[in-house]
Structures are given as structure tokens and as C-alpha cells.
PDB file of C-alpha atoms in Angstrom:
ATOM      1  CA  MET A 253      48.154   9.007 -35.863  1.00 53.00           C
ATOM      2  CA  THR A 254      48.108   5.588 -37.141  1.00 56.00           C
ATOM      3  CA  ARG A 255      44.922   4.165 -38.376  1.00 55.00           C
ATOM      4  CA  GLU A 256      43.565   1.995 -35.068  1.00 56.00           C
ATOM      5  CA  GLN A 257      44.132   5.234 -33.900  1.00 54.00           C
ATOM      6  CA  ARG A 258      42.034   7.342 -35.961  1.00 54.00           C
ATOM      7  CA  PHE A 259      39.644   5.464 -35.894  1.00 51.00           C
ATOM      8  CA  HIS A 260      38.236   4.623 -32.552  1.00 53.00           C
ATOM      9  CA  ARG A 261      38.668   8.663 -32.682  1.00 56.00           C
ATOM     10  CA  ARG A 262      34.988   8.066 -34.697  1.00 59.00           C
ATOM     11  CA  GLY A 263      33.188   5.477 -33.173  1.00 60.00           C
ATOM     12  CA  PHE A 264      31.110   6.709 -29.611  1.00 63.00           C
ATOM     13  CA  THR A 265      32.711   5.767 -25.890  1.00 77.00           C
ATOM     14  CA  LEU A 266      30.271   3.319 -24.168  1.00 72.00           C
ATOM     15  CA  LEU A 267      29.900   6.260 -21.733  1.00 73.00           C
ATOM     16  CA  GLU A 268      28.578   8.354 -24.308  1.00 71.00           C
ATOM     17  CA  ILE A 269      25.759   6.281 -25.733  1.00 76.00           C
ATOM     18  CA  VAL A 270      24.447   5.497 -22.477  1.00 75.00           C
ATOM     19  CA  LEU A 271      24.089   9.696 -21.732  1.00 78.00           C
ATOM     20  CA  ALA A 272      22.663   9.848 -25.138  1.00 76.00           C
ATOM     21  CA  SER A 273      20.013   6.975 -24.677  1.00 79.00           C
ATOM     22  CA  THR A 274      19.266   8.908 -21.007  1.00 82.00           C
ATOM     23  CA  ALA A 275      18.564  11.868 -22.098  1.00 78.00           C
ATOM     24  CA  SER A 276      16.842  10.465 -25.042  1.00 81.00           C
ATOM     25  CA  ALA A 277      14.412   8.305 -22.915  1.00 80.00           C
ATOM     26  CA  LEU A 278      14.118  11.362 -20.960  1.00 81.00           C
ATOM     27  CA  ILE A 279      12.807  13.824 -23.402  1.00 82.00           C
ATOM     28  CA  LEU A 280      10.120  11.112 -24.843  1.00 81.00           C
ATOM     29  CA  ILE A 281       9.333  11.041 -21.009  1.00 82.00           C
ATOM     30  CA  ALA A 282       8.421  14.592 -20.973  1.00 79.00           C
ATOM     31  CA  VAL A 283       6.950  14.466 -24.007  1.00 80.00           C
ATOM     32  CA  TYR A 284       5.062  11.679 -23.319  1.00 77.00           C
ATOM     33  CA  GLY A 285       3.451  14.179 -19.729  1.00 76.00           C
ATOM     34  CA  VAL A 286       2.885  16.404 -21.787  1.00 77.00           C
ATOM     35  CA  PHE A 287       0.879  15.079 -24.526  1.00 72.00           C
ATOM     36  CA  PHE A 288      -1.141  13.553 -21.344  1.00 72.00           C
ATOM     37  CA  ARG A 289      -2.152  16.192 -20.053  1.00 79.00           C
ATOM     38  CA  ALA A 290      -2.744  18.071 -23.484  1.00 75.00           C
ATOM     39  CA  VAL A 291      -5.521  14.430 -23.947  1.00 72.00           C
ATOM     40  CA  ARG A 292      -6.695  14.893 -19.833  1.00 76.00           C
ATOM     41  CA  MET A 293      -7.289  18.538 -20.748  1.00 76.00           C
ATOM     42  CA  ARG A 294      -9.383  18.079 -23.754  1.00 71.00           C
ATOM     43  CA  ASP A 295     -10.771  15.471 -22.205  1.00 66.00           C
ATOM     44  CA  ASP A 296     -12.206  17.559 -19.453  1.00 70.00           C
ATOM     45  CA  ALA A 297     -13.173  20.114 -21.004  1.00 73.00           C
ATOM     46  CA  THR A 298     -15.138  17.856 -23.918  1.00 74.00           C
ATOM     47  CA  GLU A 299     -16.438  16.524 -20.388  1.00 71.00           C
ATOM     48  CA  ARG A 300     -17.347  20.042 -18.919  1.00 72.00           C
ATOM     49  CA  THR A 301     -19.057  20.807 -22.148  1.00 78.00           C
ATOM     50  CA  ARG A 302     -21.138  17.993 -22.545  1.00 79.00           C
ATOM     51  CA  GLU A 303     -22.596  18.183 -18.736  1.00 82.00           C
ATOM     52  CA  ALA A 304     -23.272  22.165 -19.429  1.00 81.00           C
ATOM     53  CA  ARG A 305     -25.256  21.386 -22.680  1.00 89.00           C
ATOM     54  CA  LEU A 306     -27.106  18.667 -20.564  1.00 87.00           C
ATOM     55  CA  GLN A 307     -27.840  21.100 -17.881  1.00 88.00           C
ATOM     56  CA  ALA A 308     -28.942  23.586 -19.873  1.00 90.00           C
ATOM     57  CA  ARG A 309     -31.230  21.415 -22.513  1.00 92.00           C
ATOM     58  CA  ALA A 310     -32.828  20.421 -18.105  1.00 92.00           C
ATOM     59  CA  VAL A 311     -33.330  23.877 -17.513  1.00 92.00           C
ATOM     60  CA  SER A 312     -35.021  23.973 -20.169  1.00 92.00           C
ATOM     61  CA  MET A 313     -37.695  22.128 -19.871  1.00 92.00           C
ATOM     62  CA  ILE A 314     -38.308  22.695 -16.471  1.00 94.00           C
ATOM     63  CA  ARG A 315     -38.560  26.484 -16.894  1.00 93.00           C
ATOM     64  CA  GLU A 316     -40.854  25.432 -20.055  1.00 92.00           C
ATOM     65  CA  ASP A 317     -43.188  23.331 -17.936  1.00 93.00           C
ATOM     66  CA  LEU A 318     -44.101  26.295 -15.205  1.00 93.00           C
ATOM     67  CA  ARG A 319     -43.820  29.310 -17.394  1.00 91.00           C
ATOM     68  CA  ASN A 320     -47.425  27.345 -18.593  1.00 90.00           C
ATOM     69  CA  GLY A 321     -48.426  26.340 -15.364  1.00 87.00           C
ATOM     70  CA  PHE A 322     -52.324  26.361 -15.623  1.00 83.00           C
ATOM     71  CA  ILE A 323     -54.561  26.132 -12.734  1.00 82.00           C
ATOM     72  CA  SER A 324     -58.246  26.144 -13.978  1.00 76.00           C
ATOM     73  CA  GLY A 325     -60.298  26.126 -10.759  1.00 64.00           C
ATOM     74  CA  GLY A 326     -61.459  22.813 -12.238  1.00 62.00           C
ATOM     75  CA  ILE A 327     -61.482  19.487 -11.911  1.00 62.00           C
ATOM     76  CA  LEU A 328     -58.600  19.367 -15.425  1.00 67.00           C
ATOM     77  CA  ALA A 329     -56.131  21.198 -14.622  1.00 66.00           C
ATOM     78  CA  SER A 330     -56.140  21.659 -10.572  1.00 75.00           C
ATOM     79  CA  THR A 331     -52.608  20.133 -10.255  1.00 81.00           C
ATOM     80  CA  LEU A 332     -49.098  21.535  -8.512  1.00 85.00           C
ATOM     81  CA  GLU A 333     -47.600  20.620  -5.736  1.00 87.00           C
ATOM     82  CA  GLY A 334     -43.886  20.274  -4.693  1.00 89.00           C
ATOM     83  CA  GLY A 335     -41.792  20.345  -2.069  1.00 87.00           C
ATOM     84  CA  THR A 336     -38.625  17.798  -0.313  1.00 86.00           C
ATOM     85  CA  ALA A 337     -40.824  14.375  -0.730  1.00 83.00           C
ATOM     86  CA  ASN A 338     -40.619  12.225  -3.116  1.00 83.00           C
ATOM     87  CA  SER A 339     -42.526   9.157  -2.335  1.00 81.00           C
ATOM     88  CA  ARG A 340     -40.740   7.656  -5.672  1.00 82.00           C
ATOM     89  CA  SER A 341     -36.493   6.605  -4.304  1.00 83.00           C
ATOM     90  CA  SER A 342     -34.445   7.856  -1.581  1.00 84.00           C
ATOM     91  CA  PHE A 343     -33.259  11.118  -2.912  1.00 89.00           C
ATOM     92  CA  PRO A 344     -35.560  14.733  -1.627  1.00 90.00           C
ATOM     93  CA  GLY A 345     -37.629  16.926  -4.328  1.00 91.00           C
ATOM     94  CA  HIS A 346     -39.983  16.789  -6.476  1.00 91.00           C
ATOM     95  CA  LEU A 347     -42.460  18.874  -9.134  1.00 94.00           C
ATOM     96  CA  ARG A 348     -45.786  18.101 -10.276  1.00 91.00           C
ATOM     97  CA  LEU A 349     -48.340  20.615 -12.169  1.00 90.00           C
ATOM     98  CA  SER A 350     -51.008  20.899 -15.295  1.00 86.00           C
ATOM     99  CA  THR A 351     -48.836  22.007 -17.585  1.00 88.00           C
ATOM    100  CA  THR A 352     -49.325  23.777 -20.712  1.00 85.00           C
ATOM    101  CA  SER A 353     -46.309  23.198 -22.475  1.00 78.00           C
ATOM    102  CA  GLY A 354     -45.951  22.438 -25.988  1.00 62.00           C
ATOM    103  CA  HIS A 355     -49.423  24.003 -26.874  1.00 46.00           C
ATOM    104  CA  LYS A 356     -49.626  25.533 -30.805  1.00 44.00           C
ATOM    105  CA  SER A 357     -52.157  28.432 -30.029  1.00 43.00           C
ATOM    106  CA  ALA A 358     -54.127  30.195 -27.380  1.00 45.00           C
ATOM    107  CA  GLU A 359     -57.045  28.065 -29.013  1.00 46.00           C
ATOM    108  CA  GLU A 360     -55.465  25.501 -27.566  1.00 44.00           C
ATOM    109  CA  VAL A 361     -55.070  25.653 -24.031  1.00 44.00           C
ATOM    110  CA  SER A 362     -57.258  23.242 -23.377  1.00 43.00           C
ATOM    111  CA  GLY A 363     -56.435  20.248 -24.874  1.00 47.00           C
ATOM    112  CA  ASP A 364     -53.340  20.164 -24.651  1.00 76.00           C
ATOM    113  CA  VAL A 365     -53.558  20.298 -20.806  1.00 82.00           C
ATOM    114  CA  ARG A 366     -50.984  17.301 -19.048  1.00 84.00           C
ATOM    115  CA  VAL A 367     -49.736  16.801 -15.818  1.00 87.00           C
ATOM    116  CA  VAL A 368     -46.154  16.937 -15.332  1.00 90.00           C
ATOM    117  CA  GLU A 369     -44.168  15.636 -12.698  1.00 92.00           C
ATOM    118  CA  TYR A 370     -39.717  15.983 -11.868  1.00 95.00           C
ATOM    119  CA  TYR A 371     -38.165  13.715  -9.350  1.00 94.00           C
ATOM    120  CA  ILE A 372     -35.249  11.722  -8.646  1.00 93.00           C
ATOM    121  CA  THR A 373     -34.263   7.983  -8.933  1.00 91.00           C
ATOM    122  CA  THR A 374     -31.438   5.927  -8.901  1.00 88.00           C
ATOM    123  CA  ASP A 375     -29.322   5.755 -12.382  1.00 83.00           C
ATOM    124  CA  PRO A 376     -28.830   2.798 -12.975  1.00 79.00           C
ATOM    125  CA  ASP A 377     -25.274   2.971 -14.939  1.00 75.00           C
ATOM    126  CA  GLU A 378     -24.522   4.524 -11.677  1.00 71.00           C
ATOM    127  CA  ALA A 379     -25.654   2.517  -8.626  1.00 59.00           C
ATOM    128  CA  SER A 380     -23.159   3.376  -6.521  1.00 59.00           C
ATOM    129  CA  ARG A 381     -23.328   6.589  -6.242  1.00 70.00           C
ATOM    130  CA  ASN A 382     -25.291   9.051  -4.439  1.00 81.00           C
ATOM    131  CA  ALA A 383     -26.803  10.615  -6.599  1.00 87.00           C
ATOM    132  CA  GLY A 384     -29.576   9.956  -9.046  1.00 90.00           C
ATOM    133  CA  VAL A 385     -31.357  10.492 -12.552  1.00 92.00           C
ATOM    134  CA  LEU A 386     -33.589  13.116 -12.847  1.00 94.00           C
ATOM    135  CA  VAL A 387     -36.679  12.404 -14.907  1.00 94.00           C
ATOM    136  CA  ARG A 388     -39.868  13.531 -16.032  1.00 93.00           C
ATOM    137  CA  ALA A 389     -43.587  11.681 -16.495  1.00 91.00           C
ATOM    138  CA  VAL A 390     -46.589  13.332 -18.499  1.00 88.00           C
ATOM    139  CA  GLU A 391     -50.356  11.978 -17.960  1.00 83.00           C
ATOM    140  CA  SER A 392     -51.615  13.758 -20.893  1.00 77.00           C
ATOM    141  CA  ASP A 393     -55.297  12.057 -20.956  1.00 66.00           C
ATOM    142  CA  LEU A 394     -56.413  13.423 -17.656  1.00 59.00           C
ATOM    143  CA  LEU A 395     -59.871  12.828 -19.108  1.00 57.00           C
ATOM    144  CA  GLU A 396     -59.517   8.963 -18.161  1.00 60.00           C
ATOM    145  CA  PRO A 397     -60.640   7.324 -15.691  1.00 59.00           C
ATOM    146  CA  LEU A 398     -57.347   4.509 -15.916  1.00 59.00           C
ATOM    147  CA  GLN A 399     -54.110   6.089 -16.455  1.00 59.00           C
ATOM    148  CA  ALA A 400     -51.876   4.153 -18.647  1.00 59.00           C
ATOM    149  CA  ALA A 401     -48.331   3.185 -17.783  1.00 60.00           C
ATOM    150  CA  ILE A 402     -46.158   5.403 -17.616  1.00 72.00           C
ATOM    151  CA  GLU A 403     -42.850   6.023 -19.623  1.00 81.00           C
ATOM    152  CA  PRO A 404     -40.602   8.632 -17.836  1.00 87.00           C
ATOM    153  CA  GLU A 405     -38.643  10.426 -20.070  1.00 90.00           C
ATOM    154  CA  ARG A 406     -34.226  10.405 -18.868  1.00 91.00           C
ATOM    155  CA  VAL A 407     -33.567  14.597 -18.039  1.00 92.00           C
ATOM    156  CA  LEU A 408     -29.963  14.804 -16.458  1.00 92.00           C
ATOM    157  CA  GLY A 409     -27.946  12.723 -14.213  1.00 89.00           C
ATOM    158  CA  ASN A 410     -25.740  12.976 -12.357  1.00 89.00           C
ATOM    159  CA  VAL A 411     -28.136  14.745  -9.156  1.00 91.00           C
ATOM    160  CA  ALA A 412     -27.689  14.851  -5.812  1.00 91.00           C
ATOM    161  CA  SER A 413     -31.430  16.320  -4.988  1.00 92.00           C
ATOM    162  CA  MET A 414     -33.979  19.069  -6.525  1.00 93.00           C
ATOM    163  CA  GLU A 415     -35.279  21.457  -4.124  1.00 94.00           C
ATOM    164  CA  VAL A 416     -38.939  23.057  -4.854  1.00 93.00           C
ATOM    165  CA  SER A 417     -39.967  26.604  -2.828  1.00 94.00           C
ATOM    166  CA  PHE A 418     -42.733  28.501  -4.036  1.00 94.00           C
ATOM    167  CA  PHE A 419     -42.720  32.697  -3.475  1.00 95.00           C
ATOM    168  CA  ASP A 420     -46.583  33.967  -2.423  1.00 91.00           C
ATOM    169  CA  GLY A 421     -45.471  37.370  -2.142  1.00 89.00           C
ATOM    170  CA  THR A 422     -43.783  37.526   0.718  1.00 93.00           C
ATOM    171  CA  THR A 423     -41.192  34.493   1.715  1.00 94.00           C
ATOM    172  CA  TRP A 424     -40.691  31.401   0.383  1.00 94.00           C
ATOM    173  CA  ALA A 425     -42.462  28.234   1.080  1.00 92.00           C
ATOM    174  CA  THR A 426     -40.202  24.717   0.691  1.00 90.00           C
ATOM    175  CA  SER A 427     -43.298  23.324  -0.615  1.00 89.00           C
ATOM    176  CA  TRP A 428     -46.805  24.140  -1.550  1.00 87.00           C
ATOM    177  CA  THR A 429     -50.357  21.849  -2.874  1.00 84.00           C
ATOM    178  CA  VAL A 430     -53.564  23.713  -4.998  1.00 81.00           C
ATOM    179  CA  ALA A 431     -56.478  22.316  -2.544  1.00 71.00           C
ATOM    180  CA  GLU A 432     -59.607  21.870  -5.394  1.00 67.00           C
ATOM    181  CA  ASP A 433     -61.632  24.262  -3.782  1.00 68.00           C
ATOM    182  CA  ALA A 434     -60.181  27.067  -3.445  1.00 69.00           C
ATOM    183  CA  PRO A 435     -56.872  27.582  -5.421  1.00 78.00           C
ATOM    184  CA  THR A 436     -53.959  29.317  -4.678  1.00 85.00           C
ATOM    185  CA  VAL A 437     -51.315  29.676  -6.631  1.00 87.00           C
ATOM    186  CA  PRO A 438     -47.213  30.948  -6.043  1.00 91.00           C
ATOM    187  CA  LYS A 439     -46.024  34.128  -7.520  1.00 93.00           C
ATOM    188  CA  ALA A 440     -43.010  32.355  -8.514  1.00 94.00           C
ATOM    189  CA  VAL A 441     -41.781  28.694  -8.503  1.00 94.00           C
ATOM    190  CA  ARG A 442     -37.877  28.075  -8.488  1.00 95.00           C
ATOM    191  CA  VAL A 443     -36.251  24.906  -8.339  1.00 95.00           C
ATOM    192  CA  ARG A 444     -32.657  23.886  -7.856  1.00 94.00           C
ATOM    193  CA  LEU A 445     -30.861  20.828  -8.278  1.00 94.00           C
ATOM    194  CA  GLN A 446     -28.021  19.864  -7.222  1.00 93.00           C
ATOM    195  CA  PRO A 447     -25.218  18.017  -9.020  1.00 90.00           C
ATOM    196  CA  GLY A 448     -23.129  15.379  -6.981  1.00 86.00           C
ATOM    197  CA  ALA A 449     -19.472  14.953  -6.858  1.00 81.00           C
ATOM    198  CA  ALA A 450     -17.281  13.572  -8.720  1.00 74.00           C
ATOM    199  CA  VAL A 451     -15.894  10.314  -8.393  1.00 69.00           C
ATOM    200  CA  GLY A 452     -12.901  11.119  -5.654  1.00 66.00           C
ATOM    201  CA  GLU A 453     -13.674  14.517  -4.039  1.00 71.00           C
ATOM    202  CA  SER A 454     -15.921  15.964  -1.877  1.00 71.00           C
ATOM    203  CA  VAL A 455     -16.905  19.384  -2.432  1.00 77.00           C
ATOM    204  CA  MET A 456     -20.415  19.571  -4.927  1.00 80.00           C
ATOM    205  CA  PRO A 457     -20.235  21.409  -7.053  1.00 84.00           C
ATOM    206  CA  LYS A 458     -21.987  24.588  -8.350  1.00 89.00           C
ATOM    207  CA  PRO A 459     -25.768  24.113  -8.115  1.00 90.00           C
ATOM    208  CA  VAL A 460     -27.993  25.329 -11.284  1.00 91.00           C
ATOM    209  CA  GLU A 461     -30.845  26.950  -9.721  1.00 93.00           C
ATOM    210  CA  MET A 462     -34.008  29.009 -11.776  1.00 92.00           C
ATOM    211  CA  VAL A 463     -36.859  30.884 -10.971  1.00 94.00           C
ATOM    212  CA  VAL A 464     -39.172  30.867 -13.093  1.00 94.00           C
ATOM    213  CA  PRO A 465     -42.923  32.971 -12.506  1.00 93.00           C
ATOM    214  CA  TRP A 466     -46.457  31.810 -11.844  1.00 90.00           C
ATOM    215  CA  MET A 467     -47.961  33.199 -14.828  1.00 84.00           C
ATOM    216  CA  THR A 468     -51.687  31.818 -14.461  1.00 80.00           C
ATOM    217  CA  GLU A 469     -53.891  32.714 -11.883  1.00 78.00           C
ATOM    218  CA  PRO A 470     -56.854  29.811 -11.886  1.00 75.00           C
ATOM    219  CA  GLN A 471     -59.889  31.300 -13.733  1.00 64.00           C
ATOM    220  CA  GLU A 472     -63.731  30.841 -11.994  1.00 59.00           C
ATOM    221  CA  GLU A 473     -66.247  28.026 -12.509  1.00 54.00           C
ATOM    222  CA  PRO A 474     -69.154  29.123 -14.127  1.00 49.00           C
ATOM    223  CA  PRO A 475     -72.432  29.145 -11.603  1.00 47.00           C
ATOM    224  CA  ALA A 476     -74.130  26.374 -12.724  1.00 46.00           C
TER     225      ALA A 476
END
């Protein structure tokens, strides 16, 4: 075998180089696909965890207000109303009640009475979606004749509707209003929040639901 023949035996043919390059490209594509799917799964899991935490916070907030719902039988705490109507936006559902949530002791009930209202309004960050943002507005100075402008607190985004119903001991009513002359309260309040569908999807996700017993009965006014 001549020196020139030995030199050609040690080299690669063009076909071998093309095959090796193709195999390397296929391996890189496969690795990139696996990496991309892993990153997407991680991002989806992170987003689901974030949404679950935000929903749990919203449920805890609403439950706390309902657990401390307070109807005095007088003019100070006489608010409990809810239903499908929402005068503040086109999204259905609202809840408004007198509550003592946040009070430090049983002796401070009257001083901590406030009116809390939940409703859905347009989300400025997602105005094009068929879902809004659930907000919470608090009226604290109930004895003031003129209420200051209330800045609602953002509670939960991507909410399509809020369904509020009231258990009277027999059936669930879709609306409730407390009358000042004869206040009656429900046995329990149910709130169901329906999250909006994801972009590009038509299937609505599972709603977030809570049922909270009404803990206090109206107090009778002392005789004059």
C-alpha cells in the first residue's frame, strides 16, 4: 500500500461527514425539544401554583368576612345583600355585608363594624378577555354622613362570574336583602367564583366554591 493510499484511508469521505452532521443536528433538535418541554412544564406548574395560592387567599378573605358577618338589628350594622346583579360592571354577581372581620376581641365588635362589598370589574391588564378582576371595597366610617371615596382592593384576577346564594333552612335563594324593620339572616352563604377560560380554550376551569354558616343572629333593639 502506497503512502497516498494510507492517507486516504485515514480521512473521512464527504458522505460520512454529511451523515455525521445530520445525526448531530437530529440529536440537537431532540435535546432542544426535551428542554423546551421541560421549561414549559415548569412554567405551567409555577403558574398553576401561583393561581392556587391566589385563589386560596381570596377564599380565606371572603370566608373571614362571612364568618364575622354581623347584623345588629339597628342602623349601624344592617347590611346583607347579594345576588346576580352587579351595577358596577357587566360581570354578574355581588355581595355586600356588615362584618366585624379583623376585630381583636369580643368587646370591640361595635367599634370594628364595617361594610364590605365584593364585585367583579374590568381588569385593566386583561381588558380584552371575557373575565375581570374580583375586588373588595370597605366602608369603615359608618357613622359619617358622607363616605369618602373607596379605593377597592384587588382580590383575584381572571374571574368570569360570582354566584352568591343563601340557605334559608330549606332551599338556596339566589338573592337576599336584609330589611331594617324585620331583619332576617340566612343559615349559610355560598359563594362560587368561576375562573375564565385560558386564551385559545373554550372549556371553563373548575369553579372555586365555599359554603360559610352565618354565625350571628340580629340583636333586638332595647325598648325605648
